[in-house]
Amino acid sequence: MSWLPNPPDGTQVCGGFDGSENDDWTAIKLETIDGHIFTPAVGVDREPTIWDPKASPTGRIQRPLVFEAWREIFARFEVERVYCDPGFRDEKSWETDIERWAAELGDEVFVPWDNTKLERMFPALRRFEADLESGITHDGCPITETHMRNAAKVHRGERYTLGKPAQHQKIDAVVTSVMAHEAAADARSAGWGSKTKHRAIFFR
């Protein structure tokens, strides 16, 4: 599958954000009302919103670039809801950044969503797996596909979450896809798109 272009400007979307600092990757993923998950392409060079800290001159994620990506996303798309995991629970957390995005772009849009909580991630994964079989589509983003292949189930009793087979085998883009899908599914349950005519598209 080739990497498909982003949907047209004005498309209604929900999103997911997973933040890191200098080892794991940081990612933004979006999903349309029709269930199409994609990686936004932003900036003059249309760079994907998946950042590898090792590609930065400082070896750390450049947070202003992420903020600029959100500004462009909000300028181009109609953003309904975004689930955000702040990453580290120390001085490198993204919590303050997320609060700044919310203050500028929409207080009710950015929702804290800790993806380390098994009681939250397990049902989200179950829904994501089921919906992959029954209708949601993706844009063929090669980074996300690599992270998908890397992802392994980590069982905790009868439930499971996602983990890396090795530290260099990143999974952040797929975790963020799960979060974007959960945000979209919850928004649909709350009435998102109920007054919008749209055509469901199913690919296998």
mmCIF file of C-alpha atoms in Angstrom:
data_model
loop_
_atom_site.group_PDB
_atom_site.id
_atom_site.type_symbol
_atom_site.label_atom_id
_atom_site.label_comp_id
_atom_site.label_asym_id
_atom_site.label_seq_id
_atom_site.Cartn_x
_atom_site.Cartn_y
_atom_site.Cartn_z
ATOM 1 C CA MET A 1 0.000 0.000 0.000
ATOM 2 C CA SER A 2 1.317 3.449 -0.905
ATOM 3 C CA TRP A 3 1.298 6.334 1.566
ATOM 4 C CA LEU A 4 -1.987 8.123 0.855
ATOM 5 C CA PRO A 5 -2.270 11.921 1.013
ATOM 6 C CA ASN A 6 -4.044 13.575 3.915
ATOM 7 C CA PRO A 7 -7.811 14.109 3.654
ATOM 8 C CA PRO A 8 -8.995 17.481 2.323
ATOM 9 C CA ASP A 9 -8.812 20.587 4.477
ATOM 10 C CA GLY A 10 -11.988 21.019 6.494
ATOM 11 C CA THR A 11 -12.311 17.304 7.274
ATOM 12 C CA GLN A 12 -13.643 16.585 10.750
ATOM 13 C CA VAL A 13 -11.154 14.618 12.854
ATOM 14 C CA CYS A 14 -10.330 13.350 16.304
ATOM 15 C CA GLY A 15 -6.761 12.716 17.409
ATOM 16 C CA GLY A 16 -4.234 11.114 19.684
ATOM 17 C CA PHE A 17 -0.955 12.430 21.065
ATOM 18 C CA ASP A 18 1.823 10.483 22.789
ATOM 19 C CA GLY A 19 4.721 12.563 24.086
ATOM 20 C CA SER A 20 8.312 11.599 24.807
ATOM 21 C CA GLU A 21 11.616 13.399 25.282
ATOM 22 C CA ASN A 22 14.896 11.790 24.206
ATOM 23 C CA ASP A 23 14.365 8.050 23.649
ATOM 24 C CA ASP A 24 10.871 7.042 22.583
ATOM 25 C CA TRP A 25 9.211 8.912 19.749
ATOM 26 C CA THR A 26 6.487 11.558 19.891
ATOM 27 C CA ALA A 27 3.475 11.235 17.607
ATOM 28 C CA ILE A 28 0.214 12.838 16.519
ATOM 29 C CA LYS A 29 -2.337 10.706 14.688
ATOM 30 C CA LEU A 30 -5.803 11.680 13.442
ATOM 31 C CA GLU A 31 -8.987 9.802 12.540
ATOM 32 C CA THR A 32 -11.913 10.990 10.416
ATOM 33 C CA ILE A 33 -15.607 10.449 11.155
ATOM 34 C CA ASP A 34 -15.561 7.667 8.561
ATOM 35 C CA GLY A 35 -12.842 5.811 10.465
ATOM 36 C CA HIS A 36 -9.762 6.643 8.413
ATOM 37 C CA ILE A 37 -6.588 6.934 10.508
ATOM 38 C CA PHE A 38 -3.767 9.031 9.111
ATOM 39 C CA THR A 39 -0.522 10.806 9.948
ATOM 40 C CA PRO A 40 -0.827 14.560 9.377
ATOM 41 C CA ALA A 41 1.759 15.992 7.006
ATOM 42 C CA VAL A 42 2.720 19.512 8.091
ATOM 43 C CA GLY A 43 5.002 22.383 7.181
ATOM 44 C CA VAL A 44 6.433 23.457 3.858
ATOM 45 C CA ASP A 45 8.092 20.070 3.408
ATOM 46 C CA ARG A 46 4.996 18.150 4.529
ATOM 47 C CA GLU A 47 6.802 16.291 7.287
ATOM 48 C CA PRO A 48 4.933 13.557 9.192
ATOM 49 C CA THR A 49 3.892 14.329 12.760
ATOM 50 C CA ILE A 50 6.029 11.504 14.143
ATOM 51 C CA TRP A 51 9.265 12.728 15.691
ATOM 52 C CA ASP A 52 12.400 10.709 16.403
ATOM 53 C CA PRO A 53 14.484 12.524 19.043
ATOM 54 C CA LYS A 54 17.672 11.152 17.520
ATOM 55 C CA ALA A 55 16.898 13.098 14.343
ATOM 56 C CA SER A 56 17.019 16.365 16.308
ATOM 57 C CA PRO A 57 20.303 18.295 16.632
ATOM 58 C CA THR A 58 19.803 18.319 20.403
ATOM 59 C CA GLY A 59 18.852 14.664 20.673
ATOM 60 C CA ARG A 60 15.508 15.741 22.153
ATOM 61 C CA ILE A 61 12.061 16.345 20.753
ATOM 62 C CA GLN A 62 11.731 19.998 19.692
ATOM 63 C CA ARG A 63 8.530 20.935 21.477
ATOM 64 C CA PRO A 64 7.910 24.192 19.546
ATOM 65 C CA LEU A 65 7.696 22.098 16.352
ATOM 66 C CA VAL A 66 4.972 19.988 17.923
ATOM 67 C CA PHE A 67 3.028 23.120 18.922
ATOM 68 C CA GLU A 68 3.361 24.469 15.379
ATOM 69 C CA ALA A 69 2.083 21.157 14.048
ATOM 70 C CA TRP A 70 -1.019 21.455 16.246
ATOM 71 C CA ARG A 71 -1.598 25.015 15.050
ATOM 72 C CA GLU A 72 -1.498 23.867 11.431
ATOM 73 C CA ILE A 73 -3.738 20.889 12.151
ATOM 74 C CA PHE A 74 -6.338 23.153 13.764
ATOM 75 C CA ALA A 75 -6.105 25.588 10.855
ATOM 76 C CA ARG A 76 -6.681 22.844 8.301
ATOM 77 C CA PHE A 77 -9.087 20.423 9.992
ATOM 78 C CA GLU A 78 -12.133 20.588 12.243
ATOM 79 C CA VAL A 79 -10.779 18.962 15.398
ATOM 80 C CA GLU A 80 -13.407 17.481 17.722
ATOM 81 C CA ARG A 81 -11.405 15.725 20.439
ATOM 82 C CA VAL A 82 -7.782 14.735 21.145
ATOM 83 C CA TYR A 83 -6.650 12.186 23.741
ATOM 84 C CA CYS A 84 -3.228 13.144 25.076
ATOM 85 C CA ASP A 85 -0.747 11.087 27.046
ATOM 86 C CA PRO A 86 1.815 13.440 28.630
ATOM 87 C CA GLY A 87 4.602 10.859 28.632
ATOM 88 C CA PHE A 88 7.084 11.132 31.467
ATOM 89 C CA ARG A 89 5.755 11.748 34.972
ATOM 90 C CA ASP A 90 8.679 13.961 35.961
ATOM 91 C CA GLU A 91 10.091 17.336 34.976
ATOM 92 C CA LYS A 92 10.070 16.245 31.316
ATOM 93 C CA SER A 93 6.302 15.693 31.212
ATOM 94 C CA TRP A 94 4.237 17.242 28.412
ATOM 95 C CA GLU A 95 1.446 18.250 30.804
ATOM 96 C CA THR A 96 2.266 21.963 30.653
ATOM 97 C CA ASP A 97 2.580 21.844 26.865
ATOM 98 C CA ILE A 98 -0.845 20.206 26.592
ATOM 99 C CA GLU A 99 -2.332 22.908 28.828
ATOM 100 C CA ARG A 100 -0.837 25.581 26.552
ATOM 101 C CA TRP A 101 -2.293 23.928 23.448
ATOM 102 C CA ALA A 102 -5.686 23.761 25.141
ATOM 103 C CA ALA A 103 -5.517 27.420 26.185
ATOM 104 C CA GLU A 104 -4.790 28.546 22.626
ATOM 105 C CA LEU A 105 -6.633 26.012 20.503
ATOM 106 C CA GLY A 106 -9.528 24.683 22.574
ATOM 107 C CA ASP A 107 -10.004 23.925 26.258
ATOM 108 C CA GLU A 108 -12.556 21.194 25.626
ATOM 109 C CA VAL A 109 -10.651 19.497 22.807
ATOM 110 C CA PHE A 110 -7.492 18.248 24.532
ATOM 111 C CA VAL A 111 -8.336 15.488 27.010
ATOM 112 C CA PRO A 112 -5.715 13.896 29.329
ATOM 113 C CA TRP A 113 -5.522 10.171 28.605
ATOM 114 C CA ASP A 114 -2.858 8.164 30.444
ATOM 115 C CA ASN A 115 -2.068 5.203 28.200
ATOM 116 C CA THR A 116 -0.162 3.414 30.977
ATOM 117 C CA LYS A 117 -3.438 2.633 32.774
ATOM 118 C CA LEU A 118 -4.294 -0.973 31.921
ATOM 119 C CA GLU A 119 -7.978 -0.516 32.701
ATOM 120 C CA ARG A 120 -8.040 2.143 29.977
ATOM 121 C CA MET A 121 -5.626 0.737 27.383
ATOM 122 C CA PHE A 122 -6.871 -2.858 27.338
ATOM 123 C CA PRO A 123 -10.445 -2.113 26.199
ATOM 124 C CA ALA A 124 -9.105 0.472 23.738
ATOM 125 C CA LEU A 125 -6.824 -2.160 22.212
ATOM 126 C CA ARG A 126 -9.660 -4.676 22.038
ATOM 127 C CA ARG A 127 -11.843 -2.180 20.194
ATOM 128 C CA PHE A 128 -8.981 -1.189 17.866
ATOM 129 C CA GLU A 129 -8.282 -4.814 16.959
ATOM 130 C CA ALA A 130 -11.939 -5.546 16.309
ATOM 131 C CA ASP A 131 -12.466 -2.423 14.234
ATOM 132 C CA LEU A 132 -9.385 -3.115 12.116
ATOM 133 C CA GLU A 133 -11.206 -6.250 11.005
ATOM 134 C CA SER A 134 -14.537 -4.556 10.400
ATOM 135 C CA GLY A 135 -13.994 -1.206 8.791
ATOM 136 C CA ILE A 136 -11.380 1.332 9.917
ATOM 137 C CA THR A 137 -8.760 2.199 7.323
ATOM 138 C CA HIS A 138 -5.324 3.804 7.368
ATOM 139 C CA ASP A 139 -3.140 5.869 5.082
ATOM 140 C CA GLY A 140 -0.265 3.415 4.729
ATOM 141 C CA CYS A 141 2.146 5.533 6.783
ATOM 142 C CA PRO A 142 5.367 3.451 6.680
ATOM 143 C CA ILE A 143 6.522 4.636 10.116
ATOM 144 C CA THR A 144 3.249 3.516 11.670
ATOM 145 C CA GLU A 145 3.410 0.205 9.831
ATOM 146 C CA THR A 146 6.918 -0.399 11.208
ATOM 147 C CA HIS A 147 5.748 0.403 14.731
ATOM 148 C CA MET A 148 2.779 -1.906 14.220
ATOM 149 C CA ARG A 149 5.099 -4.759 13.307
ATOM 150 C CA ASN A 150 7.241 -3.999 16.368
ATOM 151 C CA ALA A 151 4.344 -3.968 18.813
ATOM 152 C CA ALA A 152 3.998 -6.997 21.067
ATOM 153 C CA LYS A 153 1.233 -7.886 23.496
ATOM 154 C CA VAL A 154 2.352 -7.730 27.109
ATOM 155 C CA HIS A 155 -0.012 -9.832 29.207
ATOM 156 C CA ARG A 156 -0.943 -8.865 32.735
ATOM 157 C CA GLY A 157 -3.205 -11.600 33.916
ATOM 158 C CA GLU A 158 -6.107 -11.958 31.488
ATOM 159 C CA ARG A 159 -5.555 -8.483 30.084
ATOM 160 C CA TYR A 160 -2.740 -7.039 28.003
ATOM 161 C CA THR A 161 -1.191 -3.845 26.750
ATOM 162 C CA LEU A 162 1.455 -3.100 24.103
ATOM 163 C CA GLY A 163 5.200 -3.271 24.621
ATOM 164 C CA LYS A 164 8.478 -3.108 22.710
ATOM 165 C CA PRO A 165 10.366 -6.350 21.999
ATOM 166 C CA ALA A 166 13.564 -4.313 22.388
ATOM 167 C CA GLN A 167 14.261 -0.696 23.288
ATOM 168 C CA HIS A 168 15.146 0.267 19.721
ATOM 169 C CA GLN A 169 11.927 -1.222 18.307
ATOM 170 C CA LYS A 170 9.575 1.705 18.771
ATOM 171 C CA ILE A 171 5.783 1.418 18.940
ATOM 172 C CA ASP A 172 4.725 5.012 19.665
ATOM 173 C CA ALA A 173 2.912 5.598 16.359
ATOM 174 C CA VAL A 174 0.668 2.575 16.824
ATOM 175 C CA VAL A 175 -0.064 3.453 20.466
ATOM 176 C CA THR A 176 -1.076 6.927 19.273
ATOM 177 C CA SER A 177 -3.264 5.387 16.565
ATOM 178 C CA VAL A 178 -5.105 3.419 19.249
ATOM 179 C CA MET A 179 -5.613 6.630 21.221
ATOM 180 C CA ALA A 180 -6.890 8.518 18.172
ATOM 181 C CA HIS A 181 -9.327 5.711 17.429
ATOM 182 C CA GLU A 182 -10.569 5.664 21.016
ATOM 183 C CA ALA A 183 -11.078 9.439 20.929
ATOM 184 C CA ALA A 184 -13.031 9.114 17.680
ATOM 185 C CA ALA A 185 -15.113 6.200 18.965
ATOM 186 C CA ASP A 186 -15.980 8.035 22.186
ATOM 187 C CA ALA A 187 -16.809 11.205 20.238
ATOM 188 C CA ARG A 188 -19.131 9.259 17.931
ATOM 189 C CA SER A 189 -20.884 7.797 20.972
ATOM 190 C CA ALA A 190 -21.336 11.365 22.237
ATOM 191 C CA GLY A 191 -22.987 12.386 18.951
ATOM 192 C CA TRP A 192 -20.049 13.514 16.820
ATOM 193 C CA GLY A 193 -21.063 13.509 13.186
ATOM 194 C CA SER A 194 -24.686 12.652 13.908
ATOM 195 C CA LYS A 195 -25.811 15.670 11.878
ATOM 196 C CA THR A 196 -23.174 15.232 9.180
ATOM 197 C CA LYS A 197 -23.866 13.250 6.035
ATOM 198 C CA HIS A 198 -20.945 11.017 5.262
ATOM 199 C CA ARG A 199 -20.150 7.883 3.366
ATOM 200 C CA ALA A 200 -18.603 4.954 5.216
ATOM 201 C CA ILE A 201 -15.623 3.448 3.388
ATOM 202 C CA PHE A 202 -14.459 -0.080 4.012
ATOM 203 C CA PHE A 203 -11.166 -1.498 2.798
ATOM 204 C CA ARG A 204 -9.538 -4.775 3.666
#
